[in-house]
PDB file of C-alpha atoms in Angstrom:
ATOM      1  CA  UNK A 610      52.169-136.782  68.550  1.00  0.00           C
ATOM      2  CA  UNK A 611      48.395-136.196  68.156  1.00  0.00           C
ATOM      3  CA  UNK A 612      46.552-133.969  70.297  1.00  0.00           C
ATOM      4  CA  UNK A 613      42.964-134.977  71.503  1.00  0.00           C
ATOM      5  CA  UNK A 614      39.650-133.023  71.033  1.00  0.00           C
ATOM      6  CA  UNK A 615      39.970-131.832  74.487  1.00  0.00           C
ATOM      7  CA  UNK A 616      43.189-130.351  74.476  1.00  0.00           C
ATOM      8  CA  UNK A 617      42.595-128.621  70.982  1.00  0.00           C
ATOM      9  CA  UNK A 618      39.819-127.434  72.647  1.00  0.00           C
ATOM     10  CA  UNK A 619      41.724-125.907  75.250  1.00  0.00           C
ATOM     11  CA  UNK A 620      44.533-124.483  73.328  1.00  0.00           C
ATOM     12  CA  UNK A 621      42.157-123.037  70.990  1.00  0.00           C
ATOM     13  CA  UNK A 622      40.421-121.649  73.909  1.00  0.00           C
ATOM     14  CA  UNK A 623      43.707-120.028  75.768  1.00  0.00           C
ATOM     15  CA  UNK A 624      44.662-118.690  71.677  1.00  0.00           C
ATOM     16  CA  UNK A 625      41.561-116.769  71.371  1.00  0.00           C
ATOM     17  CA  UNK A 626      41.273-115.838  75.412  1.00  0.00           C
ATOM     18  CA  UNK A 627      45.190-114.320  74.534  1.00  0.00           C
ATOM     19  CA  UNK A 628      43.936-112.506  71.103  1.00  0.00           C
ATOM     20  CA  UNK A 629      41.073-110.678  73.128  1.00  0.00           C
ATOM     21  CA  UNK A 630      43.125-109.762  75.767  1.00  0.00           C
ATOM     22  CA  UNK A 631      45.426-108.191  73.472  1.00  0.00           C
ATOM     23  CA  UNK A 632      43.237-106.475  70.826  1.00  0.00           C
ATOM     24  CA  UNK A 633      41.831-104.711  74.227  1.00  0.00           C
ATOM     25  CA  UNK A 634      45.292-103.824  75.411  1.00  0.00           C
ATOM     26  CA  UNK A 635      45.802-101.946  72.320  1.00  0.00           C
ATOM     27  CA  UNK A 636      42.560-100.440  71.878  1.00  0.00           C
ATOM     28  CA  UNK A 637      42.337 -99.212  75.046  1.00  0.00           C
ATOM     29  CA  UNK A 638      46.095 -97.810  74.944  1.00  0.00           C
ATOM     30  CA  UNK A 639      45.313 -95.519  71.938  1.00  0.00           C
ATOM     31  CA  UNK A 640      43.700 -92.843  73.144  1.00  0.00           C
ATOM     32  CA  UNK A 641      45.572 -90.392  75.486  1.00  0.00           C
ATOM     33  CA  UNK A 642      44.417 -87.069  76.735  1.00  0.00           C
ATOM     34  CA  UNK A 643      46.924 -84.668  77.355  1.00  0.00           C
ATOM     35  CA  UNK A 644      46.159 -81.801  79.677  1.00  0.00           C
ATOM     36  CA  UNK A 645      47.140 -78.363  78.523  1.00  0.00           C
ATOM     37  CA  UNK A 646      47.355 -75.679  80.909  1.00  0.00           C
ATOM     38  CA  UNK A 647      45.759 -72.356  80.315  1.00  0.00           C
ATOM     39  CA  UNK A 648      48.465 -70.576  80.750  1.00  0.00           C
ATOM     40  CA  UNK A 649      50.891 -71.938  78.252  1.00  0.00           C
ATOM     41  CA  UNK A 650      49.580 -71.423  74.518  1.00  0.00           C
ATOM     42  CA  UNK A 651      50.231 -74.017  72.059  1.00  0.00           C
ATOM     43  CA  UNK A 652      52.190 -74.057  68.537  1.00  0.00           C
ATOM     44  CA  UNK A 653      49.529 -76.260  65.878  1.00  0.00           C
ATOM     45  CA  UNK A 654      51.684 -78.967  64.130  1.00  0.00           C
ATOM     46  CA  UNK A 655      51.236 -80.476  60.856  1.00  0.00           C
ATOM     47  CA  UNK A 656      48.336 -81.554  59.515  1.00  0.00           C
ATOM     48  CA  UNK A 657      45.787 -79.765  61.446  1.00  0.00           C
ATOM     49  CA  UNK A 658      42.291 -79.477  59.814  1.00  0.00           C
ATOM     50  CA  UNK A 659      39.585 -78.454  62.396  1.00  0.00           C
ATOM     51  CA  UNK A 660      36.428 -75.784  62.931  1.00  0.00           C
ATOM     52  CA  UNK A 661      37.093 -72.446  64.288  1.00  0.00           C
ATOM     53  CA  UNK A 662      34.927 -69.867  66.002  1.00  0.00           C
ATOM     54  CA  UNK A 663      34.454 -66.643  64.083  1.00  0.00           C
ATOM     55  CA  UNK A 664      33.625 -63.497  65.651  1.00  0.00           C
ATOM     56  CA  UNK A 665      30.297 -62.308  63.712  1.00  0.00           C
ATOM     57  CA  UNK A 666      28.258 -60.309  65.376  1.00  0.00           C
ATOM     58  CA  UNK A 667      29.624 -59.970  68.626  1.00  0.00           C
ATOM     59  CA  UNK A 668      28.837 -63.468  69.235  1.00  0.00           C
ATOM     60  CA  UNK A 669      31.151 -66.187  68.503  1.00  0.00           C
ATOM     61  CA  UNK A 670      29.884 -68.708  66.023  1.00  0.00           C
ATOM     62  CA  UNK A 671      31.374 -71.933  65.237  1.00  0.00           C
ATOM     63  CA  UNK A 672      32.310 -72.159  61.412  1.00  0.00           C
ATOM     64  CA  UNK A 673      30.327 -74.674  59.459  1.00  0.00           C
ATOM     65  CA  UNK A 674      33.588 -76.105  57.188  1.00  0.00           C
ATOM     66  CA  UNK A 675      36.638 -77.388  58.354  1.00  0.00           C
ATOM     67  CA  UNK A 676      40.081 -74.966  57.959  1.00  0.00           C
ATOM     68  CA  UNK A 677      43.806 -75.587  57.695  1.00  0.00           C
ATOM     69  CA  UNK A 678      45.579 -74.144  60.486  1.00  0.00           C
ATOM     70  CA  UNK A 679      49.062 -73.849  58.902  1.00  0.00           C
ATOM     71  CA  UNK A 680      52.038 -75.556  61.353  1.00  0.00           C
ATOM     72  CA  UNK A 681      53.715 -73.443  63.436  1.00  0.00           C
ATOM     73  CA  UNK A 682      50.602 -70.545  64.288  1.00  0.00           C
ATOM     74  CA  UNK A 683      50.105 -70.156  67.795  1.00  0.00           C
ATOM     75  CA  UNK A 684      46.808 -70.994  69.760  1.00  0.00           C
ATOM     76  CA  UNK A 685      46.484 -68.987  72.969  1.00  0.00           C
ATOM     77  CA  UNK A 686      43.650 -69.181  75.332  1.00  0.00           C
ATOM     78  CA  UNK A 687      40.712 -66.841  75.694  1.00  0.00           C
ATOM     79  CA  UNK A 688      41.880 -64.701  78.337  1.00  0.00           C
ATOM     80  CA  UNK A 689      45.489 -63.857  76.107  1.00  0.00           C
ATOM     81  CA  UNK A 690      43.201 -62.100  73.397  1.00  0.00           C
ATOM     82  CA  UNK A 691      41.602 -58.894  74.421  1.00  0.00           C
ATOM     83  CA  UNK A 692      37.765 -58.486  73.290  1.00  0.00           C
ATOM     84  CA  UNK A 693      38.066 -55.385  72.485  1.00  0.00           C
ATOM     85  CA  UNK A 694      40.358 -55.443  69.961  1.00  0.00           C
ATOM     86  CA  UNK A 695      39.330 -58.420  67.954  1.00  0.00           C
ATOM     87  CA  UNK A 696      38.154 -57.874  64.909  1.00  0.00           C
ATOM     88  CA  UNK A 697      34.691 -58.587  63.744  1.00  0.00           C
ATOM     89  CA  UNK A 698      34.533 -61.230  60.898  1.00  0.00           C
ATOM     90  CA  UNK A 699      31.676 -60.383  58.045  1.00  0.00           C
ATOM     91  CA  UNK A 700      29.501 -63.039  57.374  1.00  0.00           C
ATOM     92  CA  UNK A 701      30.275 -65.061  53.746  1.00  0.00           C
TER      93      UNK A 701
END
């Protein structure tokens, strides 16, 4: 059974139309935010490489290399840690 120009054309056509459609299904469907609310702190699970914010100075100062938060530490909002107790960080 041979298939003419025109209708390779078209099933050609519908193939790719179907291949776009789904390449933007999926990258669309990958990201996910996930709300958190501030008063529930948060256990860090494996793998997690990220800045942090020292205290130097009394002014909080994003760090300039990543760290390894080790799985299982606890990540609480601002308003669980009390300013006056935290302690000062001295500059490296």
């Amino acid at each position: 059974m041979l298939i003419s120009l025109h209708g390779l054309r078209f099933l050609l056509t519908v193939i790719l139309f179907c291949c776009a459609v789904l390449a933007l299904a999926f990258a669309f469907g990958c990201s996910r935010a996930v709300f958190i609310p501030e008063s529930s702190p948060i256990r860090v699970g494996p793998n997690c490489k990220t800045k942090v914010y020292l205290l130097i100075n009394g002014e909080w100062t994003l760090s300039d290399n990543s760290v390894v938060i080790p799985e299982g530490w606890y990540c609480v909002p601002p308003r669980f840690v009390d300013e006056d107790e935290s302690k000062e960080v001295s500059p490296s």
